[in-house]
Structures are given as C-alpha cells and as structure tokens.
PDB file of C-alpha atoms in Angstrom:
ATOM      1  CA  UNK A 237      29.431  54.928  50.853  1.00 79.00           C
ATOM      2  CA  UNK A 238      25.765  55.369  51.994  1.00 86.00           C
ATOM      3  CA  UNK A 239      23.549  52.137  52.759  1.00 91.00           C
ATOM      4  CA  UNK A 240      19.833  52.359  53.123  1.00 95.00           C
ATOM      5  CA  UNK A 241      17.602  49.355  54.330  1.00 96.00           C
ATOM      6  CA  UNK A 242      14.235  49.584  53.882  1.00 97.00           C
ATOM      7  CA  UNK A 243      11.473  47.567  55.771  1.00 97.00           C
ATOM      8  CA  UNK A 244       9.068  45.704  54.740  1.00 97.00           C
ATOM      9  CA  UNK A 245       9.307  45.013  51.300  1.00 96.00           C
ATOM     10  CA  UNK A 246       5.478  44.636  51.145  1.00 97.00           C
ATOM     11  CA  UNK A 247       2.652  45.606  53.310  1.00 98.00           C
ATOM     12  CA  UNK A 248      -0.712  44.970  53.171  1.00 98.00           C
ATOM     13  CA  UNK A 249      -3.074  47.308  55.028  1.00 97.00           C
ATOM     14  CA  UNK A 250      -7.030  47.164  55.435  1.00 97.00           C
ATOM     15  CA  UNK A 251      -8.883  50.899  54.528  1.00 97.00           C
ATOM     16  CA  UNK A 252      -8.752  53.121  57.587  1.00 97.00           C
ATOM     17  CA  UNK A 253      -5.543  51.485  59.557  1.00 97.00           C
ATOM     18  CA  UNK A 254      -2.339  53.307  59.601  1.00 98.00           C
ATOM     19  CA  UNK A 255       1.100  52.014  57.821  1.00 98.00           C
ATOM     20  CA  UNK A 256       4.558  52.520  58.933  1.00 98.00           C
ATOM     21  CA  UNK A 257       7.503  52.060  56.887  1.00 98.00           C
ATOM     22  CA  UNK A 258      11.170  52.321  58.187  1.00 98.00           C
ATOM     23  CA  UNK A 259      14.737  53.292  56.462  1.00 98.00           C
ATOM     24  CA  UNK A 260      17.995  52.486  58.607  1.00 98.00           C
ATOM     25  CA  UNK A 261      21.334  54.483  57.057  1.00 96.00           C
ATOM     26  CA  UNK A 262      25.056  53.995  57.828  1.00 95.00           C
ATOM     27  CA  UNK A 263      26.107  57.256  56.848  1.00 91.00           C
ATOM     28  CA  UNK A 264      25.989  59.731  60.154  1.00 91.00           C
ATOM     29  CA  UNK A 265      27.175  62.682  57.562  1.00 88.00           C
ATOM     30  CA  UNK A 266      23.186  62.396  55.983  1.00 90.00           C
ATOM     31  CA  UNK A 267      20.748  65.271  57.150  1.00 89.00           C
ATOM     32  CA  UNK A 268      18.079  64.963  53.680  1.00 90.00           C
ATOM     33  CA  UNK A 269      16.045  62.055  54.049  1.00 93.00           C
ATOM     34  CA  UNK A 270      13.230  62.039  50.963  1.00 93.00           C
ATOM     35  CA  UNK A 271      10.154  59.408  50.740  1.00 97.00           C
ATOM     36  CA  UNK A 272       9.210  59.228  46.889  1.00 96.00           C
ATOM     37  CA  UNK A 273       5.798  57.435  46.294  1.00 97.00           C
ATOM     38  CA  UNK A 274       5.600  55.502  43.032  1.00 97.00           C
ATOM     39  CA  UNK A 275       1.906  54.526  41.467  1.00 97.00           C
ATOM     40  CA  UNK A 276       1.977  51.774  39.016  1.00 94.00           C
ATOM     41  CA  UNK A 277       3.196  52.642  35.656  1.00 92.00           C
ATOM     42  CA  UNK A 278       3.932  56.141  36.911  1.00 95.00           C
ATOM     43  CA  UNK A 279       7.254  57.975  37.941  1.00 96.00           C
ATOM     44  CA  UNK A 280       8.031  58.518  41.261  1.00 96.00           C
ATOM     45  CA  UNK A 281       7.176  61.556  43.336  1.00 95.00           C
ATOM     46  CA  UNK A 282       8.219  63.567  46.461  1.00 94.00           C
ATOM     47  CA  UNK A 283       5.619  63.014  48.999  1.00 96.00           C
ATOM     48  CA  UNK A 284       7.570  64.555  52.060  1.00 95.00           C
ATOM     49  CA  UNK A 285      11.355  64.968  52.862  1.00 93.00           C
ATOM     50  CA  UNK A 286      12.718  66.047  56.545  1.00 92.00           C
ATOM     51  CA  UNK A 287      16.526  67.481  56.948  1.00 87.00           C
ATOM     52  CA  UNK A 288      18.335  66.407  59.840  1.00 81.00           C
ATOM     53  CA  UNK A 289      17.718  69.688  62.221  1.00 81.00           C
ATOM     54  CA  UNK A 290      14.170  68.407  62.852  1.00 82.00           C
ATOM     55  CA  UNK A 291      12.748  64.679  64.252  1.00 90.00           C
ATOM     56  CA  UNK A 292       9.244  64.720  63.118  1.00 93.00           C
ATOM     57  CA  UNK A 293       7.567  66.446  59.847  1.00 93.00           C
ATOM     58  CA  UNK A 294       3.916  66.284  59.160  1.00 96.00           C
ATOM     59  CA  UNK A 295       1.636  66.945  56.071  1.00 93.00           C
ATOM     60  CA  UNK A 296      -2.127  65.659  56.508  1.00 95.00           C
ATOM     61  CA  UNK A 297      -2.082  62.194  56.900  1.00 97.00           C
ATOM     62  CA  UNK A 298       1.523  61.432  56.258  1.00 98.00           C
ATOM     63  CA  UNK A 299       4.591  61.949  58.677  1.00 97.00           C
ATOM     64  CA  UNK A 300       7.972  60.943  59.005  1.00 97.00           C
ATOM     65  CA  UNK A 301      10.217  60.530  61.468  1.00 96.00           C
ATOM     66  CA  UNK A 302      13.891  60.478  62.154  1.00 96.00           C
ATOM     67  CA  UNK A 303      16.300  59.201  64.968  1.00 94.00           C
ATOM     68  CA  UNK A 304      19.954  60.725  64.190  1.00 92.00           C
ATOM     69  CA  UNK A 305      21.259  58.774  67.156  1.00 93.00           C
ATOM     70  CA  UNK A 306      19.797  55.211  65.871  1.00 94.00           C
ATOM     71  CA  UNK A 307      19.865  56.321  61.981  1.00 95.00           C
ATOM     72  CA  UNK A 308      16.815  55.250  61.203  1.00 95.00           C
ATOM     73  CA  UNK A 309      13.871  57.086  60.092  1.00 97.00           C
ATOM     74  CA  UNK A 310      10.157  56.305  59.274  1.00 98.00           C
ATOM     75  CA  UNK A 311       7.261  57.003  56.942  1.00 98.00           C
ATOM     76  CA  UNK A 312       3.902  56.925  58.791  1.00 98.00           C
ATOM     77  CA  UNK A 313       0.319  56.917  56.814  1.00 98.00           C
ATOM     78  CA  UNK A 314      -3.154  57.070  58.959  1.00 97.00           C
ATOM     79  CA  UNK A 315      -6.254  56.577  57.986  1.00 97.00           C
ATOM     80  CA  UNK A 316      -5.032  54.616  54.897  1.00 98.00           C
ATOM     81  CA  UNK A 317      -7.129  55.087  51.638  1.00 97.00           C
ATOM     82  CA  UNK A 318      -6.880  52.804  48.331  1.00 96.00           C
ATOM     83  CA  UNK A 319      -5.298  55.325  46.504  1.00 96.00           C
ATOM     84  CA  UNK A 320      -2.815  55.318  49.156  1.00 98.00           C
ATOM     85  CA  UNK A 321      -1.723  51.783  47.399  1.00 98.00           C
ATOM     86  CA  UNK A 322       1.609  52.138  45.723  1.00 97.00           C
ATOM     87  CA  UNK A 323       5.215  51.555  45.861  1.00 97.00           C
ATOM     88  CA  UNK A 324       7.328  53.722  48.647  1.00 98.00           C
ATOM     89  CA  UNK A 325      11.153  54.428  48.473  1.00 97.00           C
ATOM     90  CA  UNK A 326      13.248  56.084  51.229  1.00 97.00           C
ATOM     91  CA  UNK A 327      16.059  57.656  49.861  1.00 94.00           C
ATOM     92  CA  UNK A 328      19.129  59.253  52.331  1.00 92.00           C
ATOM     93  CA  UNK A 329      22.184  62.113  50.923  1.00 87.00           C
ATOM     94  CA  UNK A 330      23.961  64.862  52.056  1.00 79.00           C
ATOM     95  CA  UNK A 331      25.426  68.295  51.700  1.00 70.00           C
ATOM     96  CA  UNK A 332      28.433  67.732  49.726  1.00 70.00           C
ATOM     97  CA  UNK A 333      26.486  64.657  47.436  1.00 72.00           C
ATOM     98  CA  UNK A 334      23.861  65.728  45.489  1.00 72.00           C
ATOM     99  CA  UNK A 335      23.469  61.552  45.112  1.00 84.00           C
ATOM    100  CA  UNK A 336      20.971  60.257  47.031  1.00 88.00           C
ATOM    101  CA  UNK A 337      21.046  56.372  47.985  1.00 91.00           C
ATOM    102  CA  UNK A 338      17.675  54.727  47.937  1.00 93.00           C
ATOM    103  CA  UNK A 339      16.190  51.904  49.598  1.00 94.00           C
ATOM    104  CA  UNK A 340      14.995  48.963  47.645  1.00 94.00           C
ATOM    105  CA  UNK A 341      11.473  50.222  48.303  1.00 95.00           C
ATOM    106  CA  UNK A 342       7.887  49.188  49.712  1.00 97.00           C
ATOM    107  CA  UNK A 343       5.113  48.067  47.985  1.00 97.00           C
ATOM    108  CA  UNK A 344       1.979  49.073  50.009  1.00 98.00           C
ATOM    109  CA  UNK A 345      -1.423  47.473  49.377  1.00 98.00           C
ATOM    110  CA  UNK A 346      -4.383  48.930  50.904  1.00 97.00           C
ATOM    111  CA  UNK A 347      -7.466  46.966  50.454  1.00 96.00           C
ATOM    112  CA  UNK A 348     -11.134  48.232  50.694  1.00 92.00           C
TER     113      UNK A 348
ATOM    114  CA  UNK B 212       5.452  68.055  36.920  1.00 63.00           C
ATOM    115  CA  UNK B 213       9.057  69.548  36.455  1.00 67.00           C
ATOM    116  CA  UNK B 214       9.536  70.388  32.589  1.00 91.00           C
ATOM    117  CA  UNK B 215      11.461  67.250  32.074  1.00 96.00           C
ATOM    118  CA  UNK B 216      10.863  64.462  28.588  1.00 97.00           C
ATOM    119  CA  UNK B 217      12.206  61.314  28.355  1.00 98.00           C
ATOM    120  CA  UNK B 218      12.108  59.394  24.575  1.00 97.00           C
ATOM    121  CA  UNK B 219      11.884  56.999  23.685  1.00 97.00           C
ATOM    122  CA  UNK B 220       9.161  56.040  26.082  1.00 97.00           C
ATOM    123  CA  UNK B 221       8.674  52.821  24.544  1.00 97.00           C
ATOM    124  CA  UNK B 222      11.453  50.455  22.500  1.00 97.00           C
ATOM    125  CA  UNK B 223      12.247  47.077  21.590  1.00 97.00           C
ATOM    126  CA  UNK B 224      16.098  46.256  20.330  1.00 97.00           C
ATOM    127  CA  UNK B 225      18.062  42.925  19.519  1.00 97.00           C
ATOM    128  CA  UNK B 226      20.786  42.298  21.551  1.00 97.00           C
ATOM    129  CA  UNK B 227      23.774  43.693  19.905  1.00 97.00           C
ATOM    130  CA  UNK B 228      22.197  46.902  18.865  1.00 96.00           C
ATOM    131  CA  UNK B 229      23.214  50.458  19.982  1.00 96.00           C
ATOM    132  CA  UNK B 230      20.523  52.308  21.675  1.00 97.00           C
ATOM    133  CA  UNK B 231      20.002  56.210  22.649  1.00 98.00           C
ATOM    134  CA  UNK B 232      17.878  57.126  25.398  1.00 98.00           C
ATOM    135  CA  UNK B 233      17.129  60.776  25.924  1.00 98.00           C
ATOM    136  CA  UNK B 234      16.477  63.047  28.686  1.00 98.00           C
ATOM    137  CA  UNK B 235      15.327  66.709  28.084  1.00 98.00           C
ATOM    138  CA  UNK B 236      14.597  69.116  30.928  1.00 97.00           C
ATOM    139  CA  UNK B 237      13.179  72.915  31.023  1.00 95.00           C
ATOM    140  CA  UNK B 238      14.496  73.651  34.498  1.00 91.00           C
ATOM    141  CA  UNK B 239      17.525  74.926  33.733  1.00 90.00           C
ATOM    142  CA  UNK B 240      19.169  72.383  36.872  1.00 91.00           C
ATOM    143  CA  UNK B 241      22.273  71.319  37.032  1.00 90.00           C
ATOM    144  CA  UNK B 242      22.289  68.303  37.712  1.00 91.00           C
ATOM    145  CA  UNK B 243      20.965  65.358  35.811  1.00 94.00           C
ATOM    146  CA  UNK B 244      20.659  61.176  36.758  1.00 95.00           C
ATOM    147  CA  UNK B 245      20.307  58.315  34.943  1.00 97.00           C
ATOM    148  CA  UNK B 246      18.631  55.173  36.744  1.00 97.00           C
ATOM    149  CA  UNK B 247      17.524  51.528  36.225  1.00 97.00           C
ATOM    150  CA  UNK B 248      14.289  50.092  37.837  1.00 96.00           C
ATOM    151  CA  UNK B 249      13.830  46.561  38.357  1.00 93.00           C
ATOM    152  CA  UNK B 250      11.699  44.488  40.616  1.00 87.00           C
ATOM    153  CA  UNK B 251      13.004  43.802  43.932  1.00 83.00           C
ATOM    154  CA  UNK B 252      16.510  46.340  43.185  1.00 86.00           C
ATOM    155  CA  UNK B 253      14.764  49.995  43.526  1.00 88.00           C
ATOM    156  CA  UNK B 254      16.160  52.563  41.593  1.00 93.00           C
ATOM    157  CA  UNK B 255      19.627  52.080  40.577  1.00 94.00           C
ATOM    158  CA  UNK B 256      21.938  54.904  39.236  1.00 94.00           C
ATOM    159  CA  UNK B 257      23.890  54.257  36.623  1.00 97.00           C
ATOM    160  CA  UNK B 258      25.035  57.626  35.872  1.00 96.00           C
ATOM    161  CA  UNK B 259      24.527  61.097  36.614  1.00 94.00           C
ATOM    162  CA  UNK B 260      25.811  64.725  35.464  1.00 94.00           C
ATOM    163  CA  UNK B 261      26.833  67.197  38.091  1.00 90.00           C
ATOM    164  CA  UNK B 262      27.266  69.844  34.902  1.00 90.00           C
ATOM    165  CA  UNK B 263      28.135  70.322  30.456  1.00 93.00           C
ATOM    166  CA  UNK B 264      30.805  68.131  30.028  1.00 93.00           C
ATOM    167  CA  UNK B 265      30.836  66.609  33.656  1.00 94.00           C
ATOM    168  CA  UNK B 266      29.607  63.040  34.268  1.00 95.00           C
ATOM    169  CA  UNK B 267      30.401  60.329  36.688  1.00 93.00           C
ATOM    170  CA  UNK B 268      29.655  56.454  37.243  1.00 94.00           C
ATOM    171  CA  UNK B 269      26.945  55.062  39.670  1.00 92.00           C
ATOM    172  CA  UNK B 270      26.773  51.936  40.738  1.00 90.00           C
ATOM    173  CA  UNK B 271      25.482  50.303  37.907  1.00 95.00           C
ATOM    174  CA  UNK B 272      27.450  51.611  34.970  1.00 96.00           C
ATOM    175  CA  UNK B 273      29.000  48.688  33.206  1.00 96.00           C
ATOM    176  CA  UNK B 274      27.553  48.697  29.309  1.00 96.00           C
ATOM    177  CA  UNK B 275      26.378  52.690  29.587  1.00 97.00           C
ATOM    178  CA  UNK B 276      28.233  55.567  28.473  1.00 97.00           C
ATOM    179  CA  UNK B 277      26.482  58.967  28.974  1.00 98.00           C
ATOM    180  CA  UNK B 278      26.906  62.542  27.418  1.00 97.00           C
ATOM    181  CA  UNK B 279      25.911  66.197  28.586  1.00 97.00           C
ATOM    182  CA  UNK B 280      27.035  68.661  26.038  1.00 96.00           C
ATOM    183  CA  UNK B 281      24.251  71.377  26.457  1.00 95.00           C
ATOM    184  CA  UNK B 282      22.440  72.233  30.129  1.00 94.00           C
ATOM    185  CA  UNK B 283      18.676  70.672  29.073  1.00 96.00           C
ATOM    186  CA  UNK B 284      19.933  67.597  27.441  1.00 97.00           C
ATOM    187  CA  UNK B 285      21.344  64.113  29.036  1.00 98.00           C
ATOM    188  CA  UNK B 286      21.867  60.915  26.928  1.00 98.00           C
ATOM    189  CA  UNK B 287      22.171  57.819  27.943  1.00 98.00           C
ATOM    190  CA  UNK B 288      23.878  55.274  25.053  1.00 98.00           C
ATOM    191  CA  UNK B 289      23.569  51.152  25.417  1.00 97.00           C
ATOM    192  CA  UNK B 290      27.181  50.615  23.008  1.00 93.00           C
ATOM    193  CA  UNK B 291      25.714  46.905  22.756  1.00 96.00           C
ATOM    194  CA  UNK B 292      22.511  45.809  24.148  1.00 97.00           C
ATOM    195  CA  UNK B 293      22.396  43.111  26.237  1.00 97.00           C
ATOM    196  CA  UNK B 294      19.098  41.150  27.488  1.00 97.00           C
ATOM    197  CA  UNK B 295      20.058  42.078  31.122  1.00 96.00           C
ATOM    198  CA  UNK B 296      19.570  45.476  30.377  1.00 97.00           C
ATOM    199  CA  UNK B 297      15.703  45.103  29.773  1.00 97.00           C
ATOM    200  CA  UNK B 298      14.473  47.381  32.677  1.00 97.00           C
ATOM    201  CA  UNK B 299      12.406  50.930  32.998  1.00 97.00           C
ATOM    202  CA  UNK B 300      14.888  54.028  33.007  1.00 98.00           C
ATOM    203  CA  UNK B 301      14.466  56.917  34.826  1.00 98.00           C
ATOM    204  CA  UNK B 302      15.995  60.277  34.224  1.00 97.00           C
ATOM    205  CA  UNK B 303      15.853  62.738  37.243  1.00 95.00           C
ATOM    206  CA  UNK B 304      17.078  66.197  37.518  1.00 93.00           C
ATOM    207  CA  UNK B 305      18.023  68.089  40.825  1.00 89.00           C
ATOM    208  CA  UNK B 306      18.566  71.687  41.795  1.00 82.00           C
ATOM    209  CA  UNK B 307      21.784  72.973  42.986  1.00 67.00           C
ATOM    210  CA  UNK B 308      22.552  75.438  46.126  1.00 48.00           C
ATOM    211  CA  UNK B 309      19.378  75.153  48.166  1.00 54.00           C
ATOM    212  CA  UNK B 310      20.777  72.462  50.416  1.00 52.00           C
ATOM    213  CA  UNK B 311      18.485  69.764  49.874  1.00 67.00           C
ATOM    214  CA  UNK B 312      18.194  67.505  47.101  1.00 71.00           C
ATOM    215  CA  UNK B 313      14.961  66.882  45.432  1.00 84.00           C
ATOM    216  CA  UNK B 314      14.873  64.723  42.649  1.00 89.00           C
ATOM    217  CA  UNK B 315      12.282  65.501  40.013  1.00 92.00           C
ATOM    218  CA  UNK B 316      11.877  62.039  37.723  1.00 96.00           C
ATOM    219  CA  UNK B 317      11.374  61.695  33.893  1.00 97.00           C
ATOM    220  CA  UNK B 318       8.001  59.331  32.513  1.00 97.00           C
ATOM    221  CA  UNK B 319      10.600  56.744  32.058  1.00 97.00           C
ATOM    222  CA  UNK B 320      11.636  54.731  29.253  1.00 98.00           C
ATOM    223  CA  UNK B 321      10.761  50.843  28.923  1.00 97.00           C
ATOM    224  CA  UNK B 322      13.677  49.053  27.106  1.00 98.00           C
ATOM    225  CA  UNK B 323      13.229  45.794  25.890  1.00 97.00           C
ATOM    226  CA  UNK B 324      16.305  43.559  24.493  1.00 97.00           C
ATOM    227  CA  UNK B 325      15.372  41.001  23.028  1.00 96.00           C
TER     228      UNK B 325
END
C-alpha cells in the first residue's frame, strides 16, 4: 500500500519568512496529492490539492509542488502570518482508492 | 463547512463500556471515513464506507465495528472500551466520480476511557 513521509514534524518560522514542508510517496499509481491545514481544536481543512498532470499549483501565498519522477511533493507558505500557525498534513490517493494515506503531519509555529 | 455532525462531541466512558459515535452528513456522498487522531500518529483510519451496507477495515480497526444502513448516517461502535482508545475521532465524507478525492471532516468527537 501507499506510504507518505512527511518532513519536519515541527517548524518554527519568524512573521514574514516563508515555510516549506515536504511529502515523499511510494506509490507511482498516486496523481491527488491534498494539504489539509488543522488549527488547534478545529477539524482539518483543504487548503490546496494538485493532481498529477500539473507540477506547480498556486493560490495567494500558498503553493505546492510535485516531482512524479522523485515522488515527492511540497507545501510552500511566503510571507508567513501568525494565523498561518497550525498543524499541516499531506495526504497522497488515487483513481481507483477513494482512501487517501496521510502523513503524520507538521506542526508550524509562526512567531510575531 | 460541508453539512456534516458528529455527536457526541464530548464523552467520558469506563473501560468496559460500549460506546456509539455518530456521523451525520447532508451531502448526499457516498462515501464516509472514520479516523483516530493522536499526537505524533496523524490521522488514522479505522474504517470507512464506500456505500449502505458496504464497509471496510483501515489500518487501525481492531476494537471498532462500524455500520451504514441509510446514505447520511455512519456509526462508529467501541464493543468494549479500552483506555488506548482515548483519542479525537474524525468522521470525513468524500464525493464520488469527479476524480479527485476531497475529504470534508466532521467537528470531531473527544473520547475519553477512563
């Protein structure tokens, strides 16, 4: 089955620097790659997904990235704010699973 | 957020005890998850729906049983509570036929065996 690592397991950022977070996957047969962002106490949330057609997505300050060849893709923040500071999981599935595998998430810390 | 309830949202149980957890959703999806959070392990599923009637085991799904008999509803049953199974659950729903898989999560429900 599917195997996600995710990298770092925590991450502490200062207010304005950018924050990258990385997902490897052993399954070459993935092409949706989700990043959920959980807030303490809160559910967690779709923030941005890519499918495995495209390398790069972007939406305002957030992007990801993805390297079929390597499997590994990324979540990139810039211009990091405080509310910014939560936990981020990488998730990886395919076509013919509607199960997604996550990674054991990030917790990212943004201080003012 | 999607039309989908979770309740409890709170409980405390003695090991031993049955417990119910319920999802409800308004989406009309097919599919429907059950998963465990706890720190340092992610999410965790422990059993999810792919229709009525139709269930299958995740990873985690020693001591849970599960049940789907109508569309919107998706329990999850503890037979016997144990103290290992203290943890937040999640209930997530997905769409089906659009080629990508969105989750949409539940509140959660915080169990605690004591």
């Amino acid at each position: 089955g599917e195997n996600v690592e995710q990298h770092p397991s925590t991450l502490s950022v200062q207010e304005g620097d950018s924050a990258v977070i990385k997902c490897t996957y052993s399954d070459s047969a993935s092409n949706y790659f989700p990043w959920y962002k959980q807030e303490l106490g809160k559910r967690p949330q779709l923030i941005i997904d890519i499918r495995s057609n495209v390398g790069e997505k972007k939406d305002q300050r957030i992007a990801v990235t993805l390297n079929k060849t390597a499997k590994h893709f990324s979540l990139h923040i810039t211009e990091t704010q405080p509310e910014d500071s939560a936990v981020y999981f990488c998730a990886a599935s395919n076509r013919g699973s509607y199960i997604p595998t996550f990674g054991r998430g990030t917790s990212l810390i943004v201080h003012p | 957020d999607a039309g989908i309830t979770q309740s409890p949202r709170h409980k405390v149980t003695e090991t031993g005890t049955p417990v119910t957890l319920r999802c409800h959703q308004t989406e009309n999806h097919r599919y429907m998850y059950w998963y465990r959070q706890d720190p340092g392990h992610g999410l965790r599923l422990i059993h999810y729906s792919y229709g009525v009637k139709d269930t299958d085991k995740g990873e985690v799904s020693d001591g849970y049983s599960v049940s789907r008999s109508k569309t919107e509803d998706f329990l999850l049953t503890l037979e016997s509570a144990t103290s290992s199974q203290t943890s937040v659950y999640f209930c997530a729903i997905s769409e089906s036929g659009r080629g990508h898989n969105e989750q949409f999560f539940g509140p959660g429900t915080r169990l605690t065996v004591l």
